[in-house]
PDB file of C-alpha atoms in Angstrom:
ATOM      1  CA  MET A   1     -10.301   2.618 -25.171  1.00 53.00           C
ATOM      2  CA  GLU A   2      -7.098   2.702 -26.139  1.00 65.00           C
ATOM      3  CA  THR A   3      -4.903   4.362 -23.364  1.00 80.00           C
ATOM      4  CA  LYS A   4      -1.422   5.427 -23.887  1.00 90.00           C
ATOM      5  CA  ASN A   5       1.550   4.926 -22.253  1.00 96.00           C
ATOM      6  CA  LEU A   6       2.582   8.049 -20.114  1.00 97.00           C
ATOM      7  CA  GLU A   7       6.351   9.230 -20.023  1.00 97.00           C
ATOM      8  CA  THR A   8       8.314  11.794 -17.172  1.00 97.00           C
ATOM      9  CA  GLU A   9      12.072  11.975 -16.955  1.00 97.00           C
ATOM     10  CA  ARG A  10      12.817   8.949 -15.620  1.00 98.00           C
ATOM     11  CA  LEU A  11       9.819   6.992 -15.594  1.00 98.00           C
ATOM     12  CA  LEU A  12       6.849   4.951 -17.994  1.00 98.00           C
ATOM     13  CA  LEU A  13       4.009   4.573 -16.782  1.00 98.00           C
ATOM     14  CA  SER A  14       2.091   1.975 -18.942  1.00 97.00           C
ATOM     15  CA  PRO A  15      -1.575   0.763 -18.304  1.00 96.00           C
ATOM     16  CA  MET A  16      -1.842  -2.110 -16.220  1.00 96.00           C
ATOM     17  CA  LYS A  17      -2.151  -6.159 -18.420  1.00 96.00           C
ATOM     18  CA  THR A  18      -2.000  -9.141 -17.341  1.00 96.00           C
ATOM     19  CA  ASP A  19       1.308  -8.987 -18.292  1.00 96.00           C
ATOM     20  CA  ASP A  20       2.540  -7.489 -14.887  1.00 97.00           C
ATOM     21  CA  SER A  21       0.406 -10.119 -12.638  1.00 97.00           C
ATOM     22  CA  GLU A  22       3.166 -11.622 -11.591  1.00 98.00           C
ATOM     23  CA  PHE A  23       5.092  -8.107 -10.228  1.00 98.00           C
ATOM     24  CA  ILE A  24       1.675  -7.993  -8.747  1.00 97.00           C
ATOM     25  CA  PHE A  25       1.774 -10.169  -6.548  1.00 97.00           C
ATOM     26  CA  GLU A  26       5.235  -8.847  -5.758  1.00 97.00           C
ATOM     27  CA  LEU A  27       4.149  -5.664  -4.909  1.00 97.00           C
ATOM     28  CA  TYR A  28       1.168  -6.510  -3.477  1.00 96.00           C
ATOM     29  CA  ASN A  29       2.241  -9.345  -0.379  1.00 97.00           C
ATOM     30  CA  SER A  30       4.577  -6.611  -0.121  1.00 95.00           C
ATOM     31  CA  PRO A  31       5.097  -6.033   4.046  1.00 93.00           C
ATOM     32  CA  LYS A  32       4.487  -2.050   3.889  1.00 92.00           C
ATOM     33  CA  PHE A  33       1.363  -2.798   1.401  1.00 92.00           C
ATOM     34  CA  ILE A  34      -0.287  -4.680   3.329  1.00 91.00           C
ATOM     35  CA  GLU A  35       0.271  -2.576   6.292  1.00 90.00           C
ATOM     36  CA  PHE A  36      -0.732   0.412   4.278  1.00 88.00           C
ATOM     37  CA  ILE A  37      -2.677  -0.498   2.137  1.00 89.00           C
ATOM     38  CA  GLY A  38      -4.790  -4.003   3.053  1.00 87.00           C
ATOM     39  CA  ASP A  39      -4.002  -7.655   2.709  1.00 88.00           C
ATOM     40  CA  ARG A  40      -5.824  -8.079  -1.305  1.00 92.00           C
ATOM     41  CA  ASN A  41      -5.846 -11.944  -1.155  1.00 93.00           C
ATOM     42  CA  ILE A  42      -3.340 -12.807  -3.643  1.00 96.00           C
ATOM     43  CA  LYS A  43      -1.665 -15.854  -2.634  1.00 97.00           C
ATOM     44  CA  SER A  44      -0.543 -16.468  -6.308  1.00 97.00           C
ATOM     45  CA  ILE A  45       1.172 -15.414  -9.460  1.00 97.00           C
ATOM     46  CA  LYS A  46      -3.152 -17.089 -10.823  1.00 98.00           C
ATOM     47  CA  ASP A  47      -4.160 -14.914  -7.990  1.00 97.00           C
ATOM     48  CA  ALA A  48      -2.506 -11.677  -9.289  1.00 97.00           C
ATOM     49  CA  GLU A  49      -3.948 -11.627 -12.948  1.00 97.00           C
ATOM     50  CA  ASN A  50      -6.826 -12.359 -12.210  1.00 97.00           C
ATOM     51  CA  TYR A  51      -7.322  -9.846  -9.706  1.00 96.00           C
ATOM     52  CA  ILE A  52      -6.171  -7.360 -12.786  1.00 97.00           C
ATOM     53  CA  THR A  53      -8.409  -9.031 -14.416  1.00 97.00           C
ATOM     54  CA  SER A  54     -11.738  -8.079 -12.868  1.00 96.00           C
ATOM     55  CA  LYS A  55     -10.248  -4.861 -11.068  1.00 93.00           C
ATOM     56  CA  PHE A  56      -7.867  -2.913 -13.461  1.00 94.00           C
ATOM     57  CA  LEU A  57      -9.206  -4.389 -16.645  1.00 94.00           C
ATOM     58  CA  PRO A  58     -13.168  -2.765 -16.190  1.00 94.00           C
ATOM     59  CA  GLN A  59     -12.219   0.701 -15.249  1.00 94.00           C
ATOM     60  CA  PHE A  60      -9.790   0.791 -18.156  1.00 94.00           C
ATOM     61  CA  GLU A  61     -11.886  -0.229 -20.827  1.00 92.00           C
ATOM     62  CA  ARG A  62     -15.115   1.455 -18.957  1.00 92.00           C
ATOM     63  CA  LEU A  63     -13.106   5.127 -18.055  1.00 92.00           C
ATOM     64  CA  GLY A  64      -9.574   4.909 -20.293  1.00 91.00           C
ATOM     65  CA  TYR A  65      -8.170   4.954 -17.094  1.00 94.00           C
ATOM     66  CA  GLY A  66      -6.706   3.402 -14.229  1.00 95.00           C
ATOM     67  CA  ASN A  67      -3.570   1.348 -12.910  1.00 96.00           C
ATOM     68  CA  PHE A  68      -0.649   2.418 -14.278  1.00 98.00           C
ATOM     69  CA  LEU A  69       2.672   0.031 -14.174  1.00 98.00           C
ATOM     70  CA  ILE A  70       5.811   2.421 -13.214  1.00 98.00           C
ATOM     71  CA  THR A  71       9.065   1.204 -14.901  1.00 98.00           C
ATOM     72  CA  LEU A  72      12.357   3.047 -14.676  1.00 98.00           C
ATOM     73  CA  GLN A  73      12.995   4.227 -17.994  1.00 97.00           C
ATOM     74  CA  SER A  74      16.491   3.909 -17.771  1.00 97.00           C
ATOM     75  CA  ASP A  75      16.538  -0.652 -17.573  1.00 98.00           C
ATOM     76  CA  GLY A  76      12.532  -1.173 -17.413  1.00 97.00           C
ATOM     77  CA  THR A  77      12.747  -2.330 -14.181  1.00 98.00           C
ATOM     78  CA  LYS A  78       9.509  -2.795 -12.773  1.00 98.00           C
ATOM     79  CA  ILE A  79       9.618  -0.457  -9.299  1.00 98.00           C
ATOM     80  CA  GLY A  80       5.315   0.455  -8.176  1.00 98.00           C
ATOM     81  CA  GLY A  81       1.597   0.648  -9.292  1.00 97.00           C
ATOM     82  CA  VAL A  82       0.116   4.964  -9.613  1.00 97.00           C
ATOM     83  CA  GLY A  83      -3.708   4.797 -10.998  1.00 97.00           C
ATOM     84  CA  ILE A  84      -6.735   6.909 -11.145  1.00 97.00           C
ATOM     85  CA  PHE A  85      -9.408   4.702  -9.662  1.00 95.00           C
ATOM     86  CA  GLU A  86     -13.406   5.246  -8.979  1.00 92.00           C
ATOM     87  CA  ARG A  87     -13.513   4.025  -5.464  1.00 89.00           C
ATOM     88  CA  GLU A  88     -16.478   2.810  -3.730  1.00 88.00           C
ATOM     89  CA  GLY A  89     -18.285   4.929  -0.879  1.00 89.00           C
ATOM     90  CA  LEU A  90     -16.188   8.328  -2.724  1.00 93.00           C
ATOM     91  CA  ASP A  91     -17.538  10.617  -5.395  1.00 93.00           C
ATOM     92  CA  VAL A  92     -13.989  11.865  -6.542  1.00 96.00           C
ATOM     93  CA  GLN A  93     -11.945   9.598  -8.358  1.00 95.00           C
ATOM     94  CA  ASP A  94      -9.004   8.564  -6.129  1.00 96.00           C
ATOM     95  CA  ILE A  95      -5.104   8.437  -6.970  1.00 98.00           C
ATOM     96  CA  GLY A  96      -3.182   5.743  -5.338  1.00 96.00           C
ATOM     97  CA  PHE A  97       0.114   4.021  -5.224  1.00 96.00           C
ATOM     98  CA  SER A  98       2.413   2.211  -4.158  1.00 96.00           C
ATOM     99  CA  PHE A  99       6.533   1.466  -4.254  1.00 96.00           C
ATOM    100  CA  LEU A 100       8.787  -1.617  -4.050  1.00 96.00           C
ATOM    101  CA  GLU A 101      10.097  -0.873  -0.774  1.00 94.00           C
ATOM    102  CA  GLU A 102      13.561   0.423  -2.269  1.00 96.00           C
ATOM    103  CA  PHE A 103      12.798   2.042  -4.627  1.00 97.00           C
ATOM    104  CA  GLN A 104      10.562   4.647  -1.732  1.00 94.00           C
ATOM    105  CA  GLY A 105      11.548   7.700  -0.857  1.00 93.00           C
ATOM    106  CA  LYS A 106      13.396   8.370  -4.397  1.00 96.00           C
ATOM    107  CA  GLY A 107      10.958  10.832  -5.971  1.00 97.00           C
ATOM    108  CA  TYR A 108       8.961   8.307  -7.991  1.00 98.00           C
ATOM    109  CA  GLY A 109       5.910   8.720  -5.846  1.00 97.00           C
ATOM    110  CA  PHE A 110       5.664  12.246  -6.756  1.00 98.00           C
ATOM    111  CA  GLU A 111       6.837  12.304 -10.293  1.00 98.00           C
ATOM    112  CA  ALA A 112       4.562   9.757 -10.713  1.00 98.00           C
ATOM    113  CA  ALA A 113       2.331  10.903  -9.636  1.00 98.00           C
ATOM    114  CA  SER A 114       2.460  14.441 -10.919  1.00 98.00           C
ATOM    115  CA  GLU A 115       2.083  13.077 -14.182  1.00 97.00           C
ATOM    116  CA  LEU A 116      -0.775  11.274 -13.650  1.00 97.00           C
ATOM    117  CA  ILE A 117      -2.686  14.137 -12.267  1.00 97.00           C
ATOM    118  CA  LYS A 118      -1.343  16.584 -15.333  1.00 97.00           C
ATOM    119  CA  VAL A 119      -3.082  14.312 -17.544  1.00 96.00           C
ATOM    120  CA  GLY A 120      -6.676  13.212 -15.225  1.00 96.00           C
ATOM    121  CA  PHE A 121      -7.236  16.668 -15.621  1.00 97.00           C
ATOM    122  CA  ASN A 122      -6.285  17.939 -18.879  1.00 96.00           C
ATOM    123  CA  GLU A 123      -7.341  14.654 -20.523  1.00 94.00           C
ATOM    124  CA  TRP A 124      -9.099  13.179 -18.910  1.00 94.00           C
ATOM    125  CA  GLY A 125     -11.569  15.722 -18.169  1.00 94.00           C
ATOM    126  CA  LEU A 126     -11.720  15.529 -14.258  1.00 96.00           C
ATOM    127  CA  GLN A 127     -12.749  18.217 -12.570  1.00 97.00           C
ATOM    128  CA  LYS A 128     -11.903  16.677  -9.506  1.00 98.00           C
ATOM    129  CA  ILE A 129      -9.400  14.099  -7.572  1.00 98.00           C
ATOM    130  CA  SER A 130      -9.167  13.326  -4.146  1.00 98.00           C
ATOM    131  CA  ALA A 131      -7.014  10.817  -2.217  1.00 97.00           C
ATOM    132  CA  ILE A 132      -7.387   8.747   0.974  1.00 97.00           C
ATOM    133  CA  THR A 133      -4.537   7.357   3.280  1.00 95.00           C
ATOM    134  CA  SER A 134      -3.550   6.461   6.444  1.00 94.00           C
ATOM    135  CA  LYS A 135      -3.635   8.294   9.636  1.00 94.00           C
ATOM    136  CA  GLU A 136      -0.543   5.979   9.996  1.00 93.00           C
ATOM    137  CA  ASN A 137       1.147   6.404   6.954  1.00 94.00           C
ATOM    138  CA  ILE A 138       2.973   8.886   6.917  1.00 94.00           C
ATOM    139  CA  ALA A 139       5.556   9.676   3.680  1.00 93.00           C
ATOM    140  CA  SER A 140       1.952   8.573   1.283  1.00 95.00           C
ATOM    141  CA  ARG A 141       0.288  11.427   3.288  1.00 97.00           C
ATOM    142  CA  LYS A 142       3.133  13.761   2.509  1.00 97.00           C
ATOM    143  CA  LEU A 143       3.274  13.044  -0.991  1.00 97.00           C
ATOM    144  CA  ILE A 144      -0.206  13.255  -0.577  1.00 98.00           C
ATOM    145  CA  GLN A 145       0.205  17.130   0.483  1.00 97.00           C
ATOM    146  CA  LYS A 146       3.341  17.687  -1.133  1.00 97.00           C
ATOM    147  CA  LEU A 147       1.103  17.132  -4.384  1.00 98.00           C
ATOM    148  CA  GLY A 148      -1.004  19.456  -3.692  1.00 98.00           C
ATOM    149  CA  LEU A 149      -4.263  17.749  -2.308  1.00 98.00           C
ATOM    150  CA  LYS A 150      -5.828  19.189   0.649  1.00 98.00           C
ATOM    151  CA  TYR A 151      -6.823  17.435   3.266  1.00 98.00           C
ATOM    152  CA  LEU A 152     -10.656  17.686   3.630  1.00 98.00           C
ATOM    153  CA  LYS A 153     -12.435  15.203   6.680  1.00 97.00           C
ATOM    154  CA  THR A 154     -11.656  11.686   7.875  1.00 96.00           C
ATOM    155  CA  VAL A 155     -14.385   9.134   5.779  1.00 95.00           C
ATOM    156  CA  GLN A 156     -14.853   4.965   6.016  1.00 91.00           C
ATOM    157  CA  ILE A 157     -14.577   3.451   3.067  1.00 88.00           C
ATOM    158  CA  PRO A 158     -17.662   0.807   2.775  1.00 87.00           C
ATOM    159  CA  ASN A 159     -16.423  -3.086   3.597  1.00 82.00           C
ATOM    160  CA  ASP A 160     -13.887  -1.662   6.470  1.00 80.00           C
ATOM    161  CA  ASP A 161     -13.296  -0.209   9.798  1.00 82.00           C
ATOM    162  CA  GLU A 162     -10.465   2.173   9.067  1.00 86.00           C
ATOM    163  CA  GLU A 163     -10.555   5.857   9.159  1.00 93.00           C
ATOM    164  CA  LEU A 164      -8.975   7.015   6.481  1.00 95.00           C
ATOM    165  CA  LEU A 165      -7.735  10.627   5.525  1.00 96.00           C
ATOM    166  CA  TYR A 166      -8.946  12.684   2.623  1.00 97.00           C
ATOM    167  CA  TYR A 167      -7.557  15.020   0.605  1.00 98.00           C
ATOM    168  CA  GLU A 168      -9.032  17.034  -2.509  1.00 98.00           C
ATOM    169  CA  MET A 169      -7.474  19.205  -5.441  1.00 98.00           C
ATOM    170  CA  ALA A 170      -9.614  20.700  -7.673  1.00 97.00           C
ATOM    171  CA  LYS A 171      -8.577  21.425 -11.466  1.00 94.00           C
TER     172      LYS A 171
END
């Protein structure tokens, strides 16, 4: 199933590919990613390529959506990732986002995630979208609420001890 690129006023969202492994290595090893999302044990570019191949590509092939690379339309700079994921332990597909630190707080998260939610509901047939975050991740909580998701409960994901805040929205 071919997944198309998505565009917003300032951003291009393109399906994550193995060519993006250097960027994933940088992003997934950034201090805030490790603090708030977790250490994915990506210690080399090859590890990042394997992560993309084993985690991202199968979902795109199966469902037609997944994790998108976010680049600036103005100059092609890779700034983050946004995706809708099937996540073990959750019944509703989950939206997630992460940015290199220098691109946080500029409205890119809202712009990218809003587009993905719109396409998820209107083109991919999703009826609900969820989001999870840690209690400590205030910026993520604010963005999730700004996107229109409502807090429902706390959850734990399999193989993770942390209690997470669970948000959801319906079409």
